[in-house]
CSV table of C-alpha atoms in Angstrom, one decimal:
chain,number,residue,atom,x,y,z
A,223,UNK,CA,36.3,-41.9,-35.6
A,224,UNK,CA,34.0,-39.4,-36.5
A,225,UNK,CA,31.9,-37.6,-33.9
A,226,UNK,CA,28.0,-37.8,-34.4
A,227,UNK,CA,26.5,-34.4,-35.4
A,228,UNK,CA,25.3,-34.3,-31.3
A,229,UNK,CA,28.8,-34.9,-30.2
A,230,UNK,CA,29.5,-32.0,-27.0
A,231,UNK,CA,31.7,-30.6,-24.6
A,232,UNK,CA,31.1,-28.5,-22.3
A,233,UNK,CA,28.2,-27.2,-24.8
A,234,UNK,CA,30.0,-27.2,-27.3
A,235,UNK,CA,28.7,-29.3,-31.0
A,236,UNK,CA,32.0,-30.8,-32.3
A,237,UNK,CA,32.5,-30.9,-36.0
A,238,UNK,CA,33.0,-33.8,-37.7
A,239,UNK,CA,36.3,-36.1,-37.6
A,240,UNK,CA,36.9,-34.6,-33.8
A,241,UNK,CA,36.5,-36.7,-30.8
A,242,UNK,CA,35.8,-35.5,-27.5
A,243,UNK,CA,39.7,-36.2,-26.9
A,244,UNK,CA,40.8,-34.1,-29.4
A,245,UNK,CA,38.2,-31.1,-28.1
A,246,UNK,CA,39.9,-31.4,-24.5
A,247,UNK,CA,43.5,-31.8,-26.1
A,248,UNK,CA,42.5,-27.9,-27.6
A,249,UNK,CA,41.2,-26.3,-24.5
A,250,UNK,CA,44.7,-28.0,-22.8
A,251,UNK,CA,46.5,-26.6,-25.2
A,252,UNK,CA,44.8,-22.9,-25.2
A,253,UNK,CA,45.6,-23.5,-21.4
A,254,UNK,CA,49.4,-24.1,-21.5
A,255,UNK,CA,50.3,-22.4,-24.6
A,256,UNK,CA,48.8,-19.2,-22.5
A,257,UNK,CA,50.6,-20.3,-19.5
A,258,UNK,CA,54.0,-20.1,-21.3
A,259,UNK,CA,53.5,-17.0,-22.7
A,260,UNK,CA,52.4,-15.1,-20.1
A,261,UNK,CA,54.7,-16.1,-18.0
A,262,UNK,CA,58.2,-15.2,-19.6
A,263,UNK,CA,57.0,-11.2,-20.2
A,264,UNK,CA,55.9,-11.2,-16.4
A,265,UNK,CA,59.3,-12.7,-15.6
A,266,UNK,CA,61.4,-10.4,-17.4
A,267,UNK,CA,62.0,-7.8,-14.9
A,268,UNK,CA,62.8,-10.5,-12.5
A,269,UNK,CA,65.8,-11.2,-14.9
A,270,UNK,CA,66.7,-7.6,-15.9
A,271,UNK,CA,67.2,-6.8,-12.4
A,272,UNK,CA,68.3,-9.9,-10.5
A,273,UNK,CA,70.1,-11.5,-13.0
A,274,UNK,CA,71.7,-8.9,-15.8
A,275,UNK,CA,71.1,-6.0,-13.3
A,276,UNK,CA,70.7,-3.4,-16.0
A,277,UNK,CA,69.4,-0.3,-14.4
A,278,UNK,CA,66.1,0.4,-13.5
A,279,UNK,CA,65.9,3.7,-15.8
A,280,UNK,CA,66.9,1.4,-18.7
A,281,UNK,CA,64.9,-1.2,-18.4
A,282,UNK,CA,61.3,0.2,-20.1
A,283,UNK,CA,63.1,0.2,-23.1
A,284,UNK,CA,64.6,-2.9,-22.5
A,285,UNK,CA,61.3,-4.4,-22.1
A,286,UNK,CA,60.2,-3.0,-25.5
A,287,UNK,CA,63.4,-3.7,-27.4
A,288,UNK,CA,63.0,-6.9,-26.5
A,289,UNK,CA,59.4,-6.9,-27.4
A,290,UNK,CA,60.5,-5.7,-30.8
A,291,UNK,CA,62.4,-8.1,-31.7
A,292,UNK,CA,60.0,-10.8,-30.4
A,293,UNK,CA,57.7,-9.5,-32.7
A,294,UNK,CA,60.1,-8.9,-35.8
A,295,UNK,CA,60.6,-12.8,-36.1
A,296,UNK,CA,56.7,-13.4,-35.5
A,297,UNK,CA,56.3,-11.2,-38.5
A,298,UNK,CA,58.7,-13.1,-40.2
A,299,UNK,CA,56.8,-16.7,-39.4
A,300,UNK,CA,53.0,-15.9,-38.6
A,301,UNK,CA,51.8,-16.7,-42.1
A,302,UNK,CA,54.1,-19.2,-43.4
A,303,UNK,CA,53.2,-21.2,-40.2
A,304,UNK,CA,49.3,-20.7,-41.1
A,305,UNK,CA,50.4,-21.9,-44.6
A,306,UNK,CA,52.3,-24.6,-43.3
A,307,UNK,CA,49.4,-25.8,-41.1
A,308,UNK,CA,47.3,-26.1,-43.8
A,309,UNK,CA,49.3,-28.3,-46.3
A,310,UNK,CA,50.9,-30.7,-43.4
A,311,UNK,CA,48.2,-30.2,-40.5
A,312,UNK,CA,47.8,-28.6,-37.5
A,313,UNK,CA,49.5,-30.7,-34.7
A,314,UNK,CA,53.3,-30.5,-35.9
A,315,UNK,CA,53.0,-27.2,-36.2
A,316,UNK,CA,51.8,-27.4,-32.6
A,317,UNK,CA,54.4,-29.6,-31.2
A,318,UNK,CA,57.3,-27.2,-32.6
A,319,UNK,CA,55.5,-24.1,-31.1
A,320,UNK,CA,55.9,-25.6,-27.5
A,321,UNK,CA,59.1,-27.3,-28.1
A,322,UNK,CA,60.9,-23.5,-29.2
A,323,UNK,CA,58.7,-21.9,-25.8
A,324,UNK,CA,60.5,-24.4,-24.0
A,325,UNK,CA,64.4,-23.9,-25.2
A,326,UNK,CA,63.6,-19.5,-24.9
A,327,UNK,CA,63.0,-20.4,-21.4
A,328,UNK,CA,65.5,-23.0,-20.5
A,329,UNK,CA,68.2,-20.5,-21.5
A,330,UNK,CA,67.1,-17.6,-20.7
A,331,UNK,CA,68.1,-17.1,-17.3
A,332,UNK,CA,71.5,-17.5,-18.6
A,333,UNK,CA,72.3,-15.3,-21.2
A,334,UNK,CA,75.9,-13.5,-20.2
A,335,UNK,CA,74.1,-9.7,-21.3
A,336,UNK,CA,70.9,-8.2,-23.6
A,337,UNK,CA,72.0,-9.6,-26.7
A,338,UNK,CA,72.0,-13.2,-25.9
A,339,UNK,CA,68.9,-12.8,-24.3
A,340,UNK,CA,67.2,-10.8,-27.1
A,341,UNK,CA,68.2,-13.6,-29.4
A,342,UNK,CA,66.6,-16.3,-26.8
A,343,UNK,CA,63.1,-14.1,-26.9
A,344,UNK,CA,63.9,-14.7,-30.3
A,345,UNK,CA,63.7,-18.1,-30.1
A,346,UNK,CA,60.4,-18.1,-27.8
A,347,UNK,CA,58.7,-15.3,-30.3
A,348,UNK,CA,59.2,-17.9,-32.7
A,349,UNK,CA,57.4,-20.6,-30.9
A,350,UNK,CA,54.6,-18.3,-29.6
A,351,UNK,CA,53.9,-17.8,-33.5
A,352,UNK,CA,53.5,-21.2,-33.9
A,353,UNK,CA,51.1,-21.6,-30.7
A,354,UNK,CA,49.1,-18.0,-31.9
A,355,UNK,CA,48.5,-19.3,-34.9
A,356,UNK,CA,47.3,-22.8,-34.4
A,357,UNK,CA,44.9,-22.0,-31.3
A,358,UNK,CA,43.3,-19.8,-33.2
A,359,UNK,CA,42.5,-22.2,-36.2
A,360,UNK,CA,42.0,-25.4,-34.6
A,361,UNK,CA,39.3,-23.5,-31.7
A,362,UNK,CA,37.6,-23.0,-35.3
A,363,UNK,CA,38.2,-26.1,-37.0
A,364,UNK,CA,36.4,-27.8,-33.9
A,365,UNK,CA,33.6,-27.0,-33.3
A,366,UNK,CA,30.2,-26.3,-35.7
A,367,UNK,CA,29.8,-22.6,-36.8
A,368,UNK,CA,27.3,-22.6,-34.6
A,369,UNK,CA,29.3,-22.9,-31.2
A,370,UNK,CA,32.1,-20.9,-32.7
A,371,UNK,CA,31.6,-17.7,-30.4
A,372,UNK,CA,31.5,-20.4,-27.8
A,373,UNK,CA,34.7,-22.0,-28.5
A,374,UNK,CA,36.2,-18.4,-28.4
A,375,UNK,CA,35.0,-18.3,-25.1
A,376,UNK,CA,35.6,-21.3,-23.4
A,377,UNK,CA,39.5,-20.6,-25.5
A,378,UNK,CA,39.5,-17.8,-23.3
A,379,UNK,CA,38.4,-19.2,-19.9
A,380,UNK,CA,41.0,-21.5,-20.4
A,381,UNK,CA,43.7,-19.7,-22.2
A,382,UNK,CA,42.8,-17.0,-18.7
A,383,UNK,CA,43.0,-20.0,-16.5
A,384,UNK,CA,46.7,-20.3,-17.7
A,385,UNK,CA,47.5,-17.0,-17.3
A,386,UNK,CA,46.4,-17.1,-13.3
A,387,UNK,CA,48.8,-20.0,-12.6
A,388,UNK,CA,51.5,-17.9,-14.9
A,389,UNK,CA,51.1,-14.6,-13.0
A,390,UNK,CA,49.7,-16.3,-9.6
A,391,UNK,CA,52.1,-19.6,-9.5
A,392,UNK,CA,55.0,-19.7,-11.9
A,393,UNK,CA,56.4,-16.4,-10.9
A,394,UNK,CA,56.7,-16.9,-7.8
A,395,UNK,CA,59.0,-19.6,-8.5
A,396,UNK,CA,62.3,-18.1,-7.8
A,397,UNK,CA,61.1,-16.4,-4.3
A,398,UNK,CA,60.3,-19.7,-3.3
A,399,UNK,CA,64.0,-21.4,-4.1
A,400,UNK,CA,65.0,-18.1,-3.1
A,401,UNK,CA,63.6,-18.8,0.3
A,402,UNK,CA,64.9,-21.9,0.7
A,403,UNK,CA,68.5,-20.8,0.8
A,404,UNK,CA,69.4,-20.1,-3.2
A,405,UNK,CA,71.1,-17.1,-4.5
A,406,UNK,CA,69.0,-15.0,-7.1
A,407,UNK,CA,70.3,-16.1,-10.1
A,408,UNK,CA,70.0,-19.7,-9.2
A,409,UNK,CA,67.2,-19.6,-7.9
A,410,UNK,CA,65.9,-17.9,-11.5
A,411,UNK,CA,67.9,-20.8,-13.5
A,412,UNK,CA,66.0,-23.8,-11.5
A,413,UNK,CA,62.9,-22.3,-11.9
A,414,UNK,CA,63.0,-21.3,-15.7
A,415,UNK,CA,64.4,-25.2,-16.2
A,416,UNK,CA,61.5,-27.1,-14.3
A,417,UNK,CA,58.9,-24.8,-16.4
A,418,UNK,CA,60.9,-25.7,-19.6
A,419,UNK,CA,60.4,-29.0,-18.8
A,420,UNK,CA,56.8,-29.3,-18.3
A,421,UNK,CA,56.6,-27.0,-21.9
A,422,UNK,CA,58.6,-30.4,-23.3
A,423,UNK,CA,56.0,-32.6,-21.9
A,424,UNK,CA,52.8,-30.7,-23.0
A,425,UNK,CA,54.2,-30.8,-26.5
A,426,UNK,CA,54.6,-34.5,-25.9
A,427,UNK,CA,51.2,-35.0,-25.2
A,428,UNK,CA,50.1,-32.7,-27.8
A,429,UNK,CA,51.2,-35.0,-30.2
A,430,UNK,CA,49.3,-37.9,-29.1
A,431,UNK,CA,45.7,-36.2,-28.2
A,432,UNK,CA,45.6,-33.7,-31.1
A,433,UNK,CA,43.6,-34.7,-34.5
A,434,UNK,CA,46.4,-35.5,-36.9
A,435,UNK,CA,44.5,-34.2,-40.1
A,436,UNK,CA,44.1,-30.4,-41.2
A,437,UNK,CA,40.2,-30.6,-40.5
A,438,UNK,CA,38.8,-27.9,-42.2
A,439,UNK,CA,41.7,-27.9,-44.4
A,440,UNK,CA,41.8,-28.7,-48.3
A,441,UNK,CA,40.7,-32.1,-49.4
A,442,UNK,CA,44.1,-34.9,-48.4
A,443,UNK,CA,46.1,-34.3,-51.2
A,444,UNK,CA,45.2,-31.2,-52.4
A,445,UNK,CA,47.2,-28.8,-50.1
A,446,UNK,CA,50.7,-30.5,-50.8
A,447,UNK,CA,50.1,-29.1,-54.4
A,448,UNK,CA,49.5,-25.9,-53.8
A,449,UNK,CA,52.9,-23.5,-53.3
A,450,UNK,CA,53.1,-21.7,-49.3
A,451,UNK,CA,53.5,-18.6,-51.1
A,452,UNK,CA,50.1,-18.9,-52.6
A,453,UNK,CA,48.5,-19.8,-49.6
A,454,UNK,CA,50.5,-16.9,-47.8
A,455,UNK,CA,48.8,-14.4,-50.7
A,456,UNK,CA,45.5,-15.6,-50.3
A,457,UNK,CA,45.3,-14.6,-46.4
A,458,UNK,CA,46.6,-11.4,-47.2
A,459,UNK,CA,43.8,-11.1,-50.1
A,460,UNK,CA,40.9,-11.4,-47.9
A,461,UNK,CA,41.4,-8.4,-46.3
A,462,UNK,CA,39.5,-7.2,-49.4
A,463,UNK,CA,36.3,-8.2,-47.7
A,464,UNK,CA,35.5,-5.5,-45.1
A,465,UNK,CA,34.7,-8.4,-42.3
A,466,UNK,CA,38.4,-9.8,-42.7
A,467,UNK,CA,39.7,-6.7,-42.7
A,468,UNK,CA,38.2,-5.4,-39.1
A,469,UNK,CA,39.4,-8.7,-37.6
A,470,UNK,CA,42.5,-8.5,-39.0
A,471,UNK,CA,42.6,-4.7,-37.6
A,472,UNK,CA,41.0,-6.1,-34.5
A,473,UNK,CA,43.7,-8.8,-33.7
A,474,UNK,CA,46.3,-6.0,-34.2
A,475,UNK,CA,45.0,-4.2,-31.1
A,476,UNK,CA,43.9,-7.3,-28.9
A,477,UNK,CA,47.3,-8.8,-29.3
A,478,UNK,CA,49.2,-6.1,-28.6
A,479,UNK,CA,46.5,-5.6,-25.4
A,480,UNK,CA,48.0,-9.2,-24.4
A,481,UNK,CA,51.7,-7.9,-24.6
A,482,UNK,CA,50.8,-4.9,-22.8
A,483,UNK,CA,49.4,-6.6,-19.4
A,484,UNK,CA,52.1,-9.5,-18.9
A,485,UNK,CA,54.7,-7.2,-19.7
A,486,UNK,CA,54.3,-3.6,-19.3
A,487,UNK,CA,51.7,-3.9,-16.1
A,488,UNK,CA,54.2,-6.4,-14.7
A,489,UNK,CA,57.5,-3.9,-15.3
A,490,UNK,CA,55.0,-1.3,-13.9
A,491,UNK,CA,54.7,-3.0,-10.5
A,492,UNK,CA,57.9,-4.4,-9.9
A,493,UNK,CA,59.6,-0.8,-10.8
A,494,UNK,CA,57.6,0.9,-8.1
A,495,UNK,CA,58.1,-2.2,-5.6
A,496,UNK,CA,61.3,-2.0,-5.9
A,497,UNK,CA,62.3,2.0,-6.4
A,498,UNK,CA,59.7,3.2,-4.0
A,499,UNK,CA,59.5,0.5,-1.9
A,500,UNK,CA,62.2,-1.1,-1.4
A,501,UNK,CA,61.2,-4.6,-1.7
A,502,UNK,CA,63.5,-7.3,-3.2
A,503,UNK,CA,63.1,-8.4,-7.4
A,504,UNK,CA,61.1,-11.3,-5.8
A,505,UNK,CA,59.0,-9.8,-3.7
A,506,UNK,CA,58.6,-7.3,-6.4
A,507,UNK,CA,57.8,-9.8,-9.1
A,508,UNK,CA,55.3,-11.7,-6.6
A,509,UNK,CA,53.4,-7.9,-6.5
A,510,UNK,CA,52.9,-7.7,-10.2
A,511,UNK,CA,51.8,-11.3,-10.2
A,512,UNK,CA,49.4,-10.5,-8.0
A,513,UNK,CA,47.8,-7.4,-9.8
A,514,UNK,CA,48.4,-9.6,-13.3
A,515,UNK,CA,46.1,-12.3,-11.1
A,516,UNK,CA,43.0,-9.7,-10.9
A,517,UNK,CA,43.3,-9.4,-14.2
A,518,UNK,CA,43.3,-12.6,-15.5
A,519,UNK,CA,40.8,-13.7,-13.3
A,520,UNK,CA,38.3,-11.2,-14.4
A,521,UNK,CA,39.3,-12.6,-17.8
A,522,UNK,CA,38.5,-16.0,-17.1
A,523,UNK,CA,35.0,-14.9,-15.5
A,524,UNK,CA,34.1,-12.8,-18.3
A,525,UNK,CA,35.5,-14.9,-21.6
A,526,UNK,CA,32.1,-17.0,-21.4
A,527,UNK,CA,29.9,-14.1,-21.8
A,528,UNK,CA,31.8,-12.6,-25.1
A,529,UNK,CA,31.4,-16.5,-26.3
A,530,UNK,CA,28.0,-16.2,-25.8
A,531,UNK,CA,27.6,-13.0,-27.6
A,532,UNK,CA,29.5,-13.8,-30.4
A,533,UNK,CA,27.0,-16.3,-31.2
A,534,UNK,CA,23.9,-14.2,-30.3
A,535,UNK,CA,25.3,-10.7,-31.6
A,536,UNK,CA,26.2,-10.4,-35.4
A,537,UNK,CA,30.1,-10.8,-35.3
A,538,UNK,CA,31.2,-7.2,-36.3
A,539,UNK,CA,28.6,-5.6,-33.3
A,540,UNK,CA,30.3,-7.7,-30.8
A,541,UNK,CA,33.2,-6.8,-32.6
A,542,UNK,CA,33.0,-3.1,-31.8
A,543,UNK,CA,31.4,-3.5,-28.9
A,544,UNK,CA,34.6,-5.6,-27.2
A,545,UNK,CA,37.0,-2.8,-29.1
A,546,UNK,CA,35.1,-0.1,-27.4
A,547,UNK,CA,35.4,-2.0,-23.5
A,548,UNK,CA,39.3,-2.4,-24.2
A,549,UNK,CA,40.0,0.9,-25.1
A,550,UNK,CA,38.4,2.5,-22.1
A,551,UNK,CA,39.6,0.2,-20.0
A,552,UNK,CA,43.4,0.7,-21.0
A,553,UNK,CA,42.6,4.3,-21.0
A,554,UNK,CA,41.7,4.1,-17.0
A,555,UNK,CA,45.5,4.1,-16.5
A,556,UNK,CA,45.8,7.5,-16.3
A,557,UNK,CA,43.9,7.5,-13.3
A,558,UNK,CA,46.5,5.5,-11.6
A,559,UNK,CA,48.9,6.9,-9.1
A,560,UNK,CA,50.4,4.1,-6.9
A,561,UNK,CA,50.0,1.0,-8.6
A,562,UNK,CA,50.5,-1.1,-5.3
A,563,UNK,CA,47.0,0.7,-4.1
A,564,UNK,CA,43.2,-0.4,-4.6
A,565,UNK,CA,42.5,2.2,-7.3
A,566,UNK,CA,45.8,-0.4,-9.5
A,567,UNK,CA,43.6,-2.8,-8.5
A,568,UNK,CA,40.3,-1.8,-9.7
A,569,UNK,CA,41.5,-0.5,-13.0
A,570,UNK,CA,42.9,-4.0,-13.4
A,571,UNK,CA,39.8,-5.5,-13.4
A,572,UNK,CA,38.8,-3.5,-15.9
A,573,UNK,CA,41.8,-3.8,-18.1
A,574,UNK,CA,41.5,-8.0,-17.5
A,575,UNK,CA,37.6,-7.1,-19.1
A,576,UNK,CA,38.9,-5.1,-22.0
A,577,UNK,CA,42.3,-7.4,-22.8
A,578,UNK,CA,39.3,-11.0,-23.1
A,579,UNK,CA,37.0,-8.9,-25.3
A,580,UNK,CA,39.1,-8.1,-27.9
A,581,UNK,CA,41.1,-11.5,-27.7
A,582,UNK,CA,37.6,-13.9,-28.0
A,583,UNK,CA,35.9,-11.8,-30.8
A,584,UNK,CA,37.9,-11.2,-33.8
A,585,UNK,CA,38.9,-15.0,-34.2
A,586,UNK,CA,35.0,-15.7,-34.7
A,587,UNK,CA,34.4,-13.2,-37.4
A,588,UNK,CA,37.4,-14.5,-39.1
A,589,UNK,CA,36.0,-17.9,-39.3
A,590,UNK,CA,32.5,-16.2,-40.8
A,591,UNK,CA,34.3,-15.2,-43.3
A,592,UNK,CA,37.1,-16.8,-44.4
A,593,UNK,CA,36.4,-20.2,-46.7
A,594,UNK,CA,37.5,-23.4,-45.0
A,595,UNK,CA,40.5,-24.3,-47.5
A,596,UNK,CA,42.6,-21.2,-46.3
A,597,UNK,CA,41.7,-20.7,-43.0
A,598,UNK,CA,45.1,-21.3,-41.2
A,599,UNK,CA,46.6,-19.0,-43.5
A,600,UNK,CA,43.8,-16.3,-42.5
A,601,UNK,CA,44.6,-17.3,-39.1
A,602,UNK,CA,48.3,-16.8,-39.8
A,603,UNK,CA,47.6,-13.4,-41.5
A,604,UNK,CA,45.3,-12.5,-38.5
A,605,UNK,CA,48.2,-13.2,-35.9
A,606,UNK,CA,50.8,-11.7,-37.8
A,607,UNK,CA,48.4,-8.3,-37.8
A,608,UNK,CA,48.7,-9.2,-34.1
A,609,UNK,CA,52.4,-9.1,-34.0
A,610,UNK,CA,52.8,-6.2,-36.0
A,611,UNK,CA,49.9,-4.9,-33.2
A,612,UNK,CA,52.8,-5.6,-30.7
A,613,UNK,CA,55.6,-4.6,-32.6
A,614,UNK,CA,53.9,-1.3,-32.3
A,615,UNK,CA,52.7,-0.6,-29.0
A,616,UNK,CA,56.1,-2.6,-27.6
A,617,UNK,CA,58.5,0.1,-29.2
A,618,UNK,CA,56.3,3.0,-29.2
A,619,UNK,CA,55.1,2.7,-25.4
A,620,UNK,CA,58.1,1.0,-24.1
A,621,UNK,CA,60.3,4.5,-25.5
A,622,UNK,CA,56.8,6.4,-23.6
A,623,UNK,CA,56.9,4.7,-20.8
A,624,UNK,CA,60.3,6.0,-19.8
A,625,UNK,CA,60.2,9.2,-21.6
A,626,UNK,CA,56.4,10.1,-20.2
A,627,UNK,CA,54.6,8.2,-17.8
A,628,UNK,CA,54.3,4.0,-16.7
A,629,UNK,CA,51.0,4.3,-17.9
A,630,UNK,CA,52.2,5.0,-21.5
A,631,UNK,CA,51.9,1.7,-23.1
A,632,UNK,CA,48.0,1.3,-22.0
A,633,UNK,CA,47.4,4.7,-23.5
A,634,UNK,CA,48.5,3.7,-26.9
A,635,UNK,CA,46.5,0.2,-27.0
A,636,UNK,CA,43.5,2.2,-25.8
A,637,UNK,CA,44.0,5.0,-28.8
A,638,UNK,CA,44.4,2.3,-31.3
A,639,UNK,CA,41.2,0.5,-29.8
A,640,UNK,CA,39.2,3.7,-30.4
A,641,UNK,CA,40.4,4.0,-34.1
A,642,UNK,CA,39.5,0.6,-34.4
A,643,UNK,CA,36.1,0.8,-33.2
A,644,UNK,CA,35.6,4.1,-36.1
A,645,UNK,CA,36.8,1.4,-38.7
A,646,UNK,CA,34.1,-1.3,-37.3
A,647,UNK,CA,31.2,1.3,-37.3
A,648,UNK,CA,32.2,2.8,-40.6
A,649,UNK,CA,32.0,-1.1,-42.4
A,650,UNK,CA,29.7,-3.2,-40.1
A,651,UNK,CA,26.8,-2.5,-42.7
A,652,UNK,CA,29.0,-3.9,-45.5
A,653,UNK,CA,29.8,-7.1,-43.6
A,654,UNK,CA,28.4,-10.1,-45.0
A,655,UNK,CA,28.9,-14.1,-43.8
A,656,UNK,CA,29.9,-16.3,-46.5
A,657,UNK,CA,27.0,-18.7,-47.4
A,658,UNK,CA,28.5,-21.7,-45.8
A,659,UNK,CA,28.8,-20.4,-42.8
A,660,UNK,CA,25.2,-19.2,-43.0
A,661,UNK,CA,24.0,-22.6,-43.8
A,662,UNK,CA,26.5,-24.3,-41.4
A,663,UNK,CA,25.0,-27.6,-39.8
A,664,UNK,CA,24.0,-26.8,-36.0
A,665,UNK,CA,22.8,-23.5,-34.1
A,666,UNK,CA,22.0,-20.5,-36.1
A,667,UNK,CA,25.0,-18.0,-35.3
């Protein structure tokens, strides 16, 4: 049924064809998808240690190898998905995303050495793709143009409230069986099984609450006749507009921002616990998730306001603006010493300020520019710059972070925030919303 032009939630106007059902089905999906993908990075030095036991002065670069090759296969499967989402719709694409999150965890406390378990973060790279790529386009496809900062917002409160029960709840999973009697790697095996399961039944319910057409996709019919290579090109082709292009270069750096606080701050924490402190991998791990927590909860407090300005702020200002917040924020690292003290955990509240401003405004400037019949493949270009955004910072400040200093991988995201904020200031005047979404039915944006 189609919603009325005055059709809300939680402020937000709903476009047409989209029920209140399928609004809350988004936000719950922005909430576990976020859940699930924080929570494996933050786990992965629970695993190194307790379970494979490779060696703490190995396992930085483990961490980035297997971010690497995480991001090599969503490189591989960004844009076809974004392509594939607009010829068939967005919800199978949605429902595979979780189901592939689910299998990387279910096995991954048993792979046998690093191979096996780089090809399971394989498997789970491939499903985060799928779930990258689809929040971004259906928080669009939504809503008016009007409430399209908004969406990005409340996409953020909620994708931050999933990352607080990731970091706050799910990780301490295996000190709690631990606890009760298990050995470490059972008690990692248990845990990583339950949360696979509860992936399986999001996915489930996915199915049934999203909308089952390709909303602001081409007309029904058209998309099944044009090729996915075409559709693939014509993401790639819009960087030619200078608005496109800074979100694309945007997403690079927020993306890679994401990787950087589940995994490296997380690794960070748990190394320290554990080679300074002594504490146990668990104990460790329930450190990090508690740094991680300050983080994310900033996030979560703050991803309303960066809505808001996205739709009170031309799109490339807030743009730079959020760019400019990240990169100092990541660059505060340096200033950290003991990352178990309160100076770890004030510059986590700044870095949980930085890591929501870049992620809630580069996805709205996208959508001002972009035309509606390619949009999931701009989406899938846009996450795919994010990957490669990963890619980057993963291998580069995981070999830093072991060569230099912990702080390593911060330092780079907050370097390639600052060059992105030059690019921003040097094409802002050339930016120019399309017409349609100038004249887009509801508030002015």
């Amino acid at each position: 049924m189609a919603a009325s032009p005055s059709s809300r939630v939680l402020g937000l106007r709903l476009a047409d064809g989209i029920g209140r059902g399928n609004m809350w089905a988004c936000l719950s999906m922005a909430f576990a998808s976020t859940t699930i993908i924080s929570f494996l990075p933050a786990a992965q030095p629970y695993i190194l240690g307790g379970v494979l036991g490779v060696d703490g002065a190995d396992q930085g670069k483990t961490v980035g190898l297997l971010g690497v090759a995480a991001e090599i296969a969503m490189i591989a499967s960004l844009a076809w998905y974004g392509a594939l989402a607009d010829r068939h719709g967005r919800r199978p694409v949605v429902v595979a995303g979780f189901a592939l999150c689910a299998l990387g965890v279910a096995l991954f406390p048993f792979a046998a050495n690093t191979t096996v378990l780089v090809a399971l973060r394989v498997i789970f790279a491939l499903g985060v793709a799928a779930l990258s790529a689809m929040l971004s386009t259906v928080a669009i496809d939504y809503v008016r143009d009007g409430s399209r900062g908004k969406s990005y917002g409340m996409i953020g409160l909620f994708s931050g409230l999933g990352a607080m029960l990731a970091v706050l709840g799910l990780v301490r999973l295996p000190k709690v069986f631990e606890d009760s009697g298990m050995a470490p790697v059972s008690a990692a095996r248990v845990s990583f099984l339950i949360i696979a399961a509860a992936v399986l039944a999001v996915a489930a319910l996915m199915w049934f609450t999203l909308s089952k057409a390709a909303v602001s996709g081409p007309p029904e019919g058209a998309a099944g006749r044009v090729p996915l290579s075409r559709l693939v090109r014509e993401g790639v082709v819009l960087a030619r507009d200078p608005g496109v292009a800074l979100s694309y270069a945007a997403a690079f750096v927020a993306r890679a921002d994401l990787a950087v606080v589940v995994g490296f701050l997380s690794l960070w924490v748990v190394d320290y616990a554990t080679g300074e402190r002594g504490m146990s991998g668990a104990e460790a791990l329930a450190r990090a998730g508690a740094v991680v927590g300050v983080a994310q909860t900033v996030a979560v407090v703050a991803a309303p306001l960066f809505g808001w300005l996205g739709d009170r702020m031309r799109r490339q200002d807030v743009v730079i603006l959020a760019q400019a917040v990240a990169a100092l924020s990541y660059l505060s690292t340096l200033l950290v010493d003991d990352p178990l003290g309160s100076g770890m955990m004030l510059v986590a509240v700044f870095i949980g300020l930085g890591e929501i401003a870049g992620i809630t405004t580069a996805g709205p400037l996208l959508a001002q520019q972009a035309p509606a019949a390619v949009r999931g493949s701009a989406y899938g270009v846009q996450t795919l710059c994010g990957a490669v955004g990963i890619l980057t910072v993963s291998a580069l400040g995981g070999f830093l972070y072991d060569a230099w200093r912990p702080a390593a991988p911060f330092v780079v995201s907050g370097t390639l925030g600052l060059l992105v904020v030059a690019f921003g200031l040097a094409v802002r005047r050339r930016v120019t919303p399309l017409p349609e979404s100038r004249e887009s039915a509801g508030a002015p944006a």
